[in-house]
CSV table of C-alpha atoms in Angstrom, one decimal:
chain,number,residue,atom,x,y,z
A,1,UNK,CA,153.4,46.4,63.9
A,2,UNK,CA,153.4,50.1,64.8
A,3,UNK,CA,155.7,52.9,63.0
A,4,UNK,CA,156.0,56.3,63.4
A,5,UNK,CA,156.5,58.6,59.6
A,6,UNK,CA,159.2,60.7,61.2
A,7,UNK,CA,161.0,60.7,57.3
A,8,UNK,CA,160.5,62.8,54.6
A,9,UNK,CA,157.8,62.6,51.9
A,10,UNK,CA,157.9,60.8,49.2
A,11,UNK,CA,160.4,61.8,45.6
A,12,UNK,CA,159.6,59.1,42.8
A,13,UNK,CA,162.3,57.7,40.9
A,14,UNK,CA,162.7,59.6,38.1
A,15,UNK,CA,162.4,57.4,34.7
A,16,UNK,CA,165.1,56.4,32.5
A,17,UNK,CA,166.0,54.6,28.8
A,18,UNK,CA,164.9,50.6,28.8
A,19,UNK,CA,168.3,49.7,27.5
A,20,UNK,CA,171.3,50.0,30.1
A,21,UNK,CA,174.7,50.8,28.7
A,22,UNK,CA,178.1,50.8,30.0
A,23,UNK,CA,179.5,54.1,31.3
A,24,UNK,CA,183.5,54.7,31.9
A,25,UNK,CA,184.8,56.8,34.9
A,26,UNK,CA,188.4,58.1,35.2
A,27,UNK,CA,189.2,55.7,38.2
A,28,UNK,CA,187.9,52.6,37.6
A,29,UNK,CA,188.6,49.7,35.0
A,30,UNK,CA,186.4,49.6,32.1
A,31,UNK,CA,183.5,47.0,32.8
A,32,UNK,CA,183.2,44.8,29.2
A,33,UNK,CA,179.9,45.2,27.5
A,34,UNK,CA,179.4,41.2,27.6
A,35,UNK,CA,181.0,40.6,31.4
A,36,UNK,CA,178.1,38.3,33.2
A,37,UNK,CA,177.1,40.6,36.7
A,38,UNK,CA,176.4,39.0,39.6
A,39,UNK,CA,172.9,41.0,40.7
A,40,UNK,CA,171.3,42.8,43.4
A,41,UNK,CA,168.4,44.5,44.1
A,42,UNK,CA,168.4,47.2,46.9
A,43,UNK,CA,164.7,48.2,48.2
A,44,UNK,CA,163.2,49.8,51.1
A,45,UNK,CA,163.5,53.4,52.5
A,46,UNK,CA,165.8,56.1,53.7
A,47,UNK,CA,168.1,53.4,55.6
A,48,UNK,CA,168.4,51.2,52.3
A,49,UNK,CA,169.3,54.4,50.2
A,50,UNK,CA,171.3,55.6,52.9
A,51,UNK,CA,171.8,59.0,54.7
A,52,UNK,CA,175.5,58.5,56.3
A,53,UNK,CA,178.1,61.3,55.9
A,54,UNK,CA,180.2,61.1,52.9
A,55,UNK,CA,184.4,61.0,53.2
A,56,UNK,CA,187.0,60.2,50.4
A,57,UNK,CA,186.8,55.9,51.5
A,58,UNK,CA,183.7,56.5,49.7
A,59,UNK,CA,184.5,58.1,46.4
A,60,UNK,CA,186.8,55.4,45.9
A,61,UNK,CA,186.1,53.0,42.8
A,62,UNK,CA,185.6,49.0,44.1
A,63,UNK,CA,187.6,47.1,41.3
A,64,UNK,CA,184.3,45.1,40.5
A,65,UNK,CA,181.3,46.5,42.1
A,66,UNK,CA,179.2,48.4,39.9
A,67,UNK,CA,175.5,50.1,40.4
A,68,UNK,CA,172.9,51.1,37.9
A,69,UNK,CA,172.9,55.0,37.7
A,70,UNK,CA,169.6,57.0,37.6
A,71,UNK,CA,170.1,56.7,34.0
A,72,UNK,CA,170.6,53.1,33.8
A,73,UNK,CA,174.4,52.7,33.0
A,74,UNK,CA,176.4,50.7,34.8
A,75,UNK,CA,178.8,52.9,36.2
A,76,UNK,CA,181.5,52.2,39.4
A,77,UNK,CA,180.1,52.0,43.0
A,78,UNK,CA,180.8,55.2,44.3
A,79,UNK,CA,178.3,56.3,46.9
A,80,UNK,CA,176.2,57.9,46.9
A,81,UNK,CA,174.1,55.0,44.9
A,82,UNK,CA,171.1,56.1,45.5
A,83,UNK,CA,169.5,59.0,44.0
A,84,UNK,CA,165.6,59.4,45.7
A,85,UNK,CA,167.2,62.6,47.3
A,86,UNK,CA,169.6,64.9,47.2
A,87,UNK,CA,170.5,64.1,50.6
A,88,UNK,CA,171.3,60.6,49.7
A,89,UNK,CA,174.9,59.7,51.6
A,90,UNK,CA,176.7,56.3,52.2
A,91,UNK,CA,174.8,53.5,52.5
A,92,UNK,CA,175.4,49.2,53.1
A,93,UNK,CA,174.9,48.7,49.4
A,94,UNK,CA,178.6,49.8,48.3
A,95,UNK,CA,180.5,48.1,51.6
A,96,UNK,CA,177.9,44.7,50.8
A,97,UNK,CA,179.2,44.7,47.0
A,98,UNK,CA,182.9,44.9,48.5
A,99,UNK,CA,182.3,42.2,50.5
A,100,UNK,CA,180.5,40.0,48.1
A,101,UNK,CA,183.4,40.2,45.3
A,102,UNK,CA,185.7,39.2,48.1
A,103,UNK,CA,184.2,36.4,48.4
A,104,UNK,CA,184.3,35.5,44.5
A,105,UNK,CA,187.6,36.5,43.3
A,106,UNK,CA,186.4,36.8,39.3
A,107,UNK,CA,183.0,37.6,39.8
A,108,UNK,CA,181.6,41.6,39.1
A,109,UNK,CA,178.7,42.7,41.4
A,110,UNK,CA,175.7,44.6,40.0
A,111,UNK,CA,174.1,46.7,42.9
A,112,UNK,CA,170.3,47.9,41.1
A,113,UNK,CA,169.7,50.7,43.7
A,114,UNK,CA,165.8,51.6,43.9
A,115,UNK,CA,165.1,52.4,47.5
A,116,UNK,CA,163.0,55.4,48.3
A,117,UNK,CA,163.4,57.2,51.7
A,118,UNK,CA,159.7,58.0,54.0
A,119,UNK,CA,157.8,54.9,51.9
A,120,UNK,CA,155.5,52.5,54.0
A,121,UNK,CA,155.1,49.0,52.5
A,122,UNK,CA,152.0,49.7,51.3
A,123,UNK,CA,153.7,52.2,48.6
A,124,UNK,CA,156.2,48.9,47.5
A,125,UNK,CA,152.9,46.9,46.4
A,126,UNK,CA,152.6,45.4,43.2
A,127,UNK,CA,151.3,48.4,40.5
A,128,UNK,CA,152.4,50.8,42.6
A,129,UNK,CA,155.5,53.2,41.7
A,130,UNK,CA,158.0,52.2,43.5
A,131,UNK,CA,156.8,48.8,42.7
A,132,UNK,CA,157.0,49.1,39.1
A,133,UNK,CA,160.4,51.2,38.7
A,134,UNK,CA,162.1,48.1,40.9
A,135,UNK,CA,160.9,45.7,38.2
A,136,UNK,CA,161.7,47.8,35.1
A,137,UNK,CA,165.2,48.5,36.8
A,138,UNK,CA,166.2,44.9,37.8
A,139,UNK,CA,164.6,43.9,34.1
A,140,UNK,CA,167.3,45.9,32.4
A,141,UNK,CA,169.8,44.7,34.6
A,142,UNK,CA,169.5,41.2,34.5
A,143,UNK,CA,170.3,41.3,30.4
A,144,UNK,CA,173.6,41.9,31.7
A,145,UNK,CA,173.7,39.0,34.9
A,146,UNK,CA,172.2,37.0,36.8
A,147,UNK,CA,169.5,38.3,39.8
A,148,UNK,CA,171.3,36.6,42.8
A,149,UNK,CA,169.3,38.3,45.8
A,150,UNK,CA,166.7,40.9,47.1
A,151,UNK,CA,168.5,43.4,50.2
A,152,UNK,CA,165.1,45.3,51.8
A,153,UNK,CA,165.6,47.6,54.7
A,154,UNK,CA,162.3,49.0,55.6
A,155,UNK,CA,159.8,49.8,58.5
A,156,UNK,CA,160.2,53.2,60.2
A,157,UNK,CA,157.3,54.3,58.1
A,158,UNK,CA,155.1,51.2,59.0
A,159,UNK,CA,155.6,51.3,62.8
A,160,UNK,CA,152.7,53.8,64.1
A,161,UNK,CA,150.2,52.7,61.9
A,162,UNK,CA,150.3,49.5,60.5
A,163,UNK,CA,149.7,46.9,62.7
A,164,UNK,CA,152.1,43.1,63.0
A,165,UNK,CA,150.0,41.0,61.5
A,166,UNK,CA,148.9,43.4,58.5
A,167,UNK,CA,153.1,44.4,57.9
A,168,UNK,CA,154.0,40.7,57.8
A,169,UNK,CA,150.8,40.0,55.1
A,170,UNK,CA,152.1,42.9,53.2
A,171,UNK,CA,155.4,41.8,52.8
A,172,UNK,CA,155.0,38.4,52.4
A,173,UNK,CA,153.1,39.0,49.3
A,174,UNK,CA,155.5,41.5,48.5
A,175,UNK,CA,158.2,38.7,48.4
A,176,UNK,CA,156.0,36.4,46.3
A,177,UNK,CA,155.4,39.4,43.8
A,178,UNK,CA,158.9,39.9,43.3
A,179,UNK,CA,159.7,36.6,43.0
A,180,UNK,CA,157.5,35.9,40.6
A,181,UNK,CA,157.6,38.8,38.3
A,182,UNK,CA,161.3,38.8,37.9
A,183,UNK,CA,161.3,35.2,37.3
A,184,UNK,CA,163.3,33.8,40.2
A,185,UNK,CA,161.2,31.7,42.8
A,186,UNK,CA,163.9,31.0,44.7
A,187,UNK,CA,165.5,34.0,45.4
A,188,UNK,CA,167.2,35.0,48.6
A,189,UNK,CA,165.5,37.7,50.3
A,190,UNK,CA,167.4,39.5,53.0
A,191,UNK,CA,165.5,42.2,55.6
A,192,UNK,CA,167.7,44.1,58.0
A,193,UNK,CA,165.9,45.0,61.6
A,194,UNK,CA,165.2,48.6,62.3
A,195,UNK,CA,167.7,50.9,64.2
A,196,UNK,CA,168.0,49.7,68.0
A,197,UNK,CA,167.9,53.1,68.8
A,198,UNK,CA,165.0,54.3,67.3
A,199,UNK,CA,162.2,55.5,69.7
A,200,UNK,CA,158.1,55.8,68.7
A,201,UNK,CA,157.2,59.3,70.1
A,202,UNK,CA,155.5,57.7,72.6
A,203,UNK,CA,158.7,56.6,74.3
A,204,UNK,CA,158.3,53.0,73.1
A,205,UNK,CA,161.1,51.1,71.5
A,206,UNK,CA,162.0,49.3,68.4
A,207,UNK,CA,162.5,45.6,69.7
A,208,UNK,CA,158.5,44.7,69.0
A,209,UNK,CA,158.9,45.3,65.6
A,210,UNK,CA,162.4,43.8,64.7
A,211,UNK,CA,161.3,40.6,66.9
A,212,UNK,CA,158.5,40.5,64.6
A,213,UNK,CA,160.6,41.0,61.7
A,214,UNK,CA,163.2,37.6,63.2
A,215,UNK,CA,160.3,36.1,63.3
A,216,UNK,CA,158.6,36.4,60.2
A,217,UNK,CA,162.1,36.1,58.2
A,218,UNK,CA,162.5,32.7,60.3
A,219,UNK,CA,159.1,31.4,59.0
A,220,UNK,CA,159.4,32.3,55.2
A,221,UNK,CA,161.7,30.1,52.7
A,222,UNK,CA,164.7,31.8,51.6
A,223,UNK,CA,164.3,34.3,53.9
A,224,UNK,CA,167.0,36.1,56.7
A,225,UNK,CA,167.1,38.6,58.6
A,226,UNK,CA,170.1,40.9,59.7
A,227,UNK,CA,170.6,42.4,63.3
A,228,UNK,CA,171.3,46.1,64.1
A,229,UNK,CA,173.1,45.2,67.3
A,230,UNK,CA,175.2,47.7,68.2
A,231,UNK,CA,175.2,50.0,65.2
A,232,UNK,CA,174.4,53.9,66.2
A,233,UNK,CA,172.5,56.8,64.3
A,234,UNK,CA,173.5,59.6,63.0
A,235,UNK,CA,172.2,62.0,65.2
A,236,UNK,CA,168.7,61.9,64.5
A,237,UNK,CA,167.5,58.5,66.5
A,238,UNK,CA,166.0,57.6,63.1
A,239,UNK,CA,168.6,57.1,60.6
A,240,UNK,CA,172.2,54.5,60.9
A,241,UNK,CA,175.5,57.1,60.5
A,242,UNK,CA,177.9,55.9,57.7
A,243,UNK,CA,180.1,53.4,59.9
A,244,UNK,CA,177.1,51.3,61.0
A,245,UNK,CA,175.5,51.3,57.3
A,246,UNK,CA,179.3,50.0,56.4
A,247,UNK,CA,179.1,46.9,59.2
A,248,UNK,CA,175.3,46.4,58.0
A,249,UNK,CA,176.4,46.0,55.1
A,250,UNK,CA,178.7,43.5,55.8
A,251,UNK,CA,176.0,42.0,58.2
A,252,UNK,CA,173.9,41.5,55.0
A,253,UNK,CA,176.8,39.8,52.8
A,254,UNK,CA,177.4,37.3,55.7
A,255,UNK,CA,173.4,36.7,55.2
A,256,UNK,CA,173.8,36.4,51.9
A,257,UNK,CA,176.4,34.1,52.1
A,258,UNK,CA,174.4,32.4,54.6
A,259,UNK,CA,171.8,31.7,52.1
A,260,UNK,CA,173.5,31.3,49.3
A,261,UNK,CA,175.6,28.6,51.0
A,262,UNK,CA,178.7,30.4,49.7
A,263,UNK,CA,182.4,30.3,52.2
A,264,UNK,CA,184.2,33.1,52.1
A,265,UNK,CA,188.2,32.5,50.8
A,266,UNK,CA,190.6,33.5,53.6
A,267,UNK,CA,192.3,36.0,50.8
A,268,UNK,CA,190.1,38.1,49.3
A,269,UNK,CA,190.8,40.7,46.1
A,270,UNK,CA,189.3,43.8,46.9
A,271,UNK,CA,189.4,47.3,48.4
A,272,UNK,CA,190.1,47.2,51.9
A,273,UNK,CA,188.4,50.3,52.7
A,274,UNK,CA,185.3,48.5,54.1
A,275,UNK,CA,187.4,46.9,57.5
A,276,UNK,CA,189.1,50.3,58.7
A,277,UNK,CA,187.1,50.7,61.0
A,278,UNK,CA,185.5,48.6,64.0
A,279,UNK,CA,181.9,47.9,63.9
A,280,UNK,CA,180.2,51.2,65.3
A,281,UNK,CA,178.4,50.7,68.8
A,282,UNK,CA,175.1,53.0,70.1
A,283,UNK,CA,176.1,56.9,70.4
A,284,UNK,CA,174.3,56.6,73.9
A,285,UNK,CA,176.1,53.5,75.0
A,286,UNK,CA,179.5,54.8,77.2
A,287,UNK,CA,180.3,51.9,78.1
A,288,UNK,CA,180.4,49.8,75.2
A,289,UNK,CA,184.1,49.6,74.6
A,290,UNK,CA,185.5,49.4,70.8
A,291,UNK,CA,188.8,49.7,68.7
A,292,UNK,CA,190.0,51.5,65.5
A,293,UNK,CA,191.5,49.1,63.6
A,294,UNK,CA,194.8,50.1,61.5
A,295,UNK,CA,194.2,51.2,57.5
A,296,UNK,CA,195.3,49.0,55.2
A,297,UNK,CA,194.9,45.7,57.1
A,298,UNK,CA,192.6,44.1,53.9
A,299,UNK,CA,189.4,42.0,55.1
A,300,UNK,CA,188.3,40.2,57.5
A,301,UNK,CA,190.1,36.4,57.5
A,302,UNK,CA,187.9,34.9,59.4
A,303,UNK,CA,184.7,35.4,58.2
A,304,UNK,CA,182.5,32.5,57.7
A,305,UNK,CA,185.4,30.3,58.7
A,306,UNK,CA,184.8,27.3,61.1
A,307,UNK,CA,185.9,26.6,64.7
A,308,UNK,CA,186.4,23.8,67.4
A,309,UNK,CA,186.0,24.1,71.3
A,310,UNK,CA,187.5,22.0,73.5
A,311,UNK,CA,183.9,22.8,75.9
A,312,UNK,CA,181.2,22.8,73.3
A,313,UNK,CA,178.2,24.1,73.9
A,314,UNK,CA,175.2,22.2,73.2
A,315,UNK,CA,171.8,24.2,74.1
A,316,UNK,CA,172.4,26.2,70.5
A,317,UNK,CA,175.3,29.3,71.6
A,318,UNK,CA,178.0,27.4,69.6
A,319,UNK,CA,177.7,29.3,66.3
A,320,UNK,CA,178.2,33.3,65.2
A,321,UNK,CA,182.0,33.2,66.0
A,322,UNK,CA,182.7,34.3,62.2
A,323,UNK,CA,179.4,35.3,61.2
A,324,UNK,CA,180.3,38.9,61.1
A,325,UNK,CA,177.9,39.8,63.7
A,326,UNK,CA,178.7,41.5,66.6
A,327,UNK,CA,176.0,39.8,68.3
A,328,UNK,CA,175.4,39.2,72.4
A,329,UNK,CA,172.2,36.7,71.7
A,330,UNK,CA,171.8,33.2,70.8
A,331,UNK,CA,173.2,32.1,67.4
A,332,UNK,CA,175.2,35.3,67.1
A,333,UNK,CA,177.5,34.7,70.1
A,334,UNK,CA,179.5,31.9,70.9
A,335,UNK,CA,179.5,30.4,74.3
A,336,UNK,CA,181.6,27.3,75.9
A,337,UNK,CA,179.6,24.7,78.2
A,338,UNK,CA,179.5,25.3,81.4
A,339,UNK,CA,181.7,22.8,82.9
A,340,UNK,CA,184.1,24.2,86.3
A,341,UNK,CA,187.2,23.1,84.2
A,342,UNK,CA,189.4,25.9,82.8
A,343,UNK,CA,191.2,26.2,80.6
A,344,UNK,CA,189.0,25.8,77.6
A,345,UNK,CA,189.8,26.6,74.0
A,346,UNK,CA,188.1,27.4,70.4
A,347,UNK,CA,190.6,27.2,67.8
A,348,UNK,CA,189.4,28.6,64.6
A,349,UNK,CA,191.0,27.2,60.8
A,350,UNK,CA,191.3,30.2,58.4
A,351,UNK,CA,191.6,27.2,55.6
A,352,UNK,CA,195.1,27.8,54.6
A,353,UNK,CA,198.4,29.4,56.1
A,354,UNK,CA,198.7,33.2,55.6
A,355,UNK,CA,200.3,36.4,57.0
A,356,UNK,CA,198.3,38.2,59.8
A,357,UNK,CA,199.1,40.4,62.6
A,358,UNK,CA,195.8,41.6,64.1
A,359,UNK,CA,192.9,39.3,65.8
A,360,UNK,CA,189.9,41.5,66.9
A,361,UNK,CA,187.3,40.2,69.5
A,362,UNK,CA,185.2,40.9,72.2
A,363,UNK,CA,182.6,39.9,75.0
A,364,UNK,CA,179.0,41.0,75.0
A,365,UNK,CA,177.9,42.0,78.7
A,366,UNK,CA,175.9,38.9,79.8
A,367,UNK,CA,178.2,36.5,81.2
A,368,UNK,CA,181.4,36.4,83.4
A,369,UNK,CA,184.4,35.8,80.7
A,370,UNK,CA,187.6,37.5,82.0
A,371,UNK,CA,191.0,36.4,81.0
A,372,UNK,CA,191.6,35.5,77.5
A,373,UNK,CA,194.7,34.6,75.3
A,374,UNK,CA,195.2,34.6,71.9
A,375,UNK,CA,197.6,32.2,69.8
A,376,UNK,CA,198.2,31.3,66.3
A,377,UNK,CA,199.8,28.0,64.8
A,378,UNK,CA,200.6,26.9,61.8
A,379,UNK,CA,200.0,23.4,61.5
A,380,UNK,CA,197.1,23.4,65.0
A,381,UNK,CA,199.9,21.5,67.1
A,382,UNK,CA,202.4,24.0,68.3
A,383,UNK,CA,200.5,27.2,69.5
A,384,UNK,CA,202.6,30.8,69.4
A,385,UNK,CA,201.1,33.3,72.3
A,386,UNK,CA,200.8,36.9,70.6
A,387,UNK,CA,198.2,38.4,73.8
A,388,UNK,CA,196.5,38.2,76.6
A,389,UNK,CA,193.5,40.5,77.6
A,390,UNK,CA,191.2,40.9,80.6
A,391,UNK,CA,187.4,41.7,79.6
A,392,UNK,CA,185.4,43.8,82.1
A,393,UNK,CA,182.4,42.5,84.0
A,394,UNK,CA,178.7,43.3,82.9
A,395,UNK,CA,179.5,45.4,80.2
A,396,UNK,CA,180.6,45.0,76.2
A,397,UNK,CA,183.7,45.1,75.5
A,398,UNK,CA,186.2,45.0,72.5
A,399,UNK,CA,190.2,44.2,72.4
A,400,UNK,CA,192.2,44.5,69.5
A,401,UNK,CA,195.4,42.1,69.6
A,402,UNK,CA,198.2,42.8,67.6
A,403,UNK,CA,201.7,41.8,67.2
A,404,UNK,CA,204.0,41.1,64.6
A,405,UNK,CA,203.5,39.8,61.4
A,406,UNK,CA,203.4,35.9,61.3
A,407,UNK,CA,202.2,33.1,58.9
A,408,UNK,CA,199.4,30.5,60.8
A,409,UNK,CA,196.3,28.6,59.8
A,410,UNK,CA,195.1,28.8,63.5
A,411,UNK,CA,193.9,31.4,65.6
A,412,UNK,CA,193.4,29.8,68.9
A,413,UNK,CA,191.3,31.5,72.2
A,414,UNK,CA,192.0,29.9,75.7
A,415,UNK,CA,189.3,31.1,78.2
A,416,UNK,CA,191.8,31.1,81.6
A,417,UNK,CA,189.7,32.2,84.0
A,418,UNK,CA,186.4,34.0,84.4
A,419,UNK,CA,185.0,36.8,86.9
A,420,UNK,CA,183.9,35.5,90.4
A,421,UNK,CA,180.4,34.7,90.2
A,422,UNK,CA,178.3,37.7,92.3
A,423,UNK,CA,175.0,38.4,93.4
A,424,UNK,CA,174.0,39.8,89.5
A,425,UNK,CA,171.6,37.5,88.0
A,426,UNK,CA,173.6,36.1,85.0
A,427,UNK,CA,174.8,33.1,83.6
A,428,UNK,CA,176.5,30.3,85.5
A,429,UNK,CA,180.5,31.5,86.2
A,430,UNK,CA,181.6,28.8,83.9
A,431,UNK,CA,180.0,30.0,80.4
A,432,UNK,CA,183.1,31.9,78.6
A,433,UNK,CA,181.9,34.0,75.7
A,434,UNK,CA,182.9,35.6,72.6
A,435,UNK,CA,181.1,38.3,70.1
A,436,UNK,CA,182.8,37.7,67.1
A,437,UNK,CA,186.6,37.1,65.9
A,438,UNK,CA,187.8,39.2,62.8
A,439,UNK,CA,191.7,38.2,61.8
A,440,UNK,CA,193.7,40.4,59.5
A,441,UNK,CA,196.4,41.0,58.0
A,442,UNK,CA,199.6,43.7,58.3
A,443,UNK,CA,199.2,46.9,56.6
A,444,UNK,CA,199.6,46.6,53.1
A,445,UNK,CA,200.0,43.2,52.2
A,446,UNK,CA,196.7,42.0,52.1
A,447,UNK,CA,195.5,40.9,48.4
A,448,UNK,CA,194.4,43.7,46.4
């Protein structure tokens, strides 16, 4: 694999007390000295420490996410979390302990950030710095919880110079190092693909590397990796702007969850500040089309949840409805058969009845899907029609329906007709597709 060292040099982690203690900020609960902490470790580079623009969604306090300050105290998760630089912004760290406390009404996250921007693998070896300040950090964290996963974002200084098979040999025996010097051998490690957008001077792109990465995390136990579909950059073509570090980090709990074999309730505890905004598409792509989802509309309802088609399809394009991936490839897009009959449905159960008033989906641009309506039941008998949207041809595109408040269990797509089949190369007329579903709530009355 090939990388070019378009970041910044290298600022070590500066060294701090063995013994973490528990530090108390004016907006945020007081964390108990003996609560258990469910624990991450957040390694890599730049993207991992995170170089998005700050606003005030960030400097609010998550009721149980908390991160291991420079200092090791466990203070509340209020980016930025990292602290190689003094650039350091938002990052997916803060939005991916939002997500994962969802999840767990009860349970406090631990985010141990340790990533260091403009580092190649080669500097993450074991002995090394970097190396060494991960292990002393998670050490002193894990007196206070439990090491649940590994998040590692890393590559853009590995792809000029190092080549595939010497990357995937250094990071496999990173893994194993890990593993085995914090004691957990079975530990989830999640990698995150590079930017889409990112560009090698010589004009060549990304998608060598990250298929390399798919590949690698495919072949290795306990391993996953997260796509950077449709997230853009800041500006620079190297680093991901603060909206797309928020949906990565929401990519990586849904990994997490993934792994850890964990459903996500359809009511959920915390901040909502994570969801206010769609998942962010590239800078340079006009004709993606997106929403802005309302404030205070809590989390996502339908993540992880599971569905039924009336058209199933069986060659492997039946799965990533919920996943939280805004995904247009197999196993991150859903796709009916490709039977001639329409109408065809895919109901999806949000596991119990609840108040929502906003369903959020779209098509990727492969494919012909045109019409669409949305329903919502209560009991999955008698459907209530609250939209109907038509999807443009050969291009992604996002609808946001909304309507008034209404308890249901179901959230029900019916696929009415699709575009007339032209001379574009494609997929038969007959697929329908969907990117991903998110429900939600009205403003203000989701669980907090």
């Amino acid at each position: 694999m090939k990388t070019p060292t378009l970041l910044a040099l290298i600022a070590a982690l500066a060294l701090a007390p063995i013994t973490p203690t528990f530090a108390q900020e004016a907006n945020a609960a007081e964390l108990p000295p003996d609560t258990s902490l469910d624990l991450f470790l957040l390694i890599g580079q730049s993207n991992m420490a995170g170089r998005g623009s700050l606003t005030e969604q960030d400097k609010t306090a998550p009721a149980r996410v908390w991160t291991l300050d420079k200092d090791k105290n466990w203070v509340p998760a209020i980016d930025p979390l990292h602290f190689d630089k003094p650039i350091a912004g938002v990052g997916l760290g803060r939005t991916f302990g939002i997500v994962v406390s969802e999840a767990q009404p009860g349970v406090h996250v631990g985010l141990i950030p340790c990533a260091v921007g403009g580092t190649s693998v080669n500097r993450w070896k074991k002995g090394g710095e970097h190396y060494n300040n991960a292990i002393d950090r998670a050490r002193a964290a894990m007196k206070h919880g439990k090491l649940k996963a590994i998040l590692w974002h890393q590559g853009e200084g590995d792809r000029a110079k190092t080549s595939s098979t010497v990357y995937q040999q250094r990071l496999r025996q990173l893994i194993a190092d890990f593993r085995a010097d914090l004691k957990a051998p079975d530990i989830p490690f999640i990698i995150g693909e590079l930017g889409r957008f990112y560009k090698h001077k010589t004009g060549s792109s990304i998608d060598d590397f990250n298929e390399d990465l798919r590949n690698f995390a495919e072949k290795e136990r306990n391993c996953i990796c997260v796509s950077s579909e449709n997230l853009a950059h800041r500006g620079d073509n190297v680093h991901f702007n603060a909206s797309a570090l928020r949906e990565l980090g929401r990519r990586y709990a849904a990994a997490y969850f993934k792994l850890a074999g964990i459903t996500a309730p359809a009511a959920t505890t915390a901040s909502a500040t994570i969801t206010t905004a769609a998942p962010s598409a590239p800078a340079a792509t006009a004709a993606t089309r997106s929403v802005d989802l309302p404030d205070g509309i809590g989390s996502n309802l339908a993540l992880g949840k599971t569905h039924e088609s009336s058209a199933p399809n069986t060659r492997g394009w039946d799965s990533g409805l919920t996943d939280g991936i805004w995904g247009s490839s197999k196993g991150s897009t859903y796709a009916t058969d490709a039977s001639a009959t329409f109408p065809k449905t895919v109901t999806i159960d949000l596991g119990k009845i609840q108040r929502i008033a906003h369903i959020h989906t779209g098509v990727p641009k492969i494919g012909f899907t045109k019409t669409v309506e949305a329903s919502i039941s209560e009991d999955g008998e008698e459907f209530k029609t609250v939209g109907t949207h038509d999807f443009e041809l050969g291009r992604e595109n996002r609808h946001l329906y909304s309507f008034e408040p209404a308890e249901a269990r179901y959230v029900r797509f019916t696929f009415i007709e699709n575009h007339p089949k032209s001379g574009k190369k494609g997929y038969p007329r007959a697929h329908c597709f969907l990117s991903e579903v998110e429900v939600y709530g009205p403003a203000g009355s989701s669980s907090k």
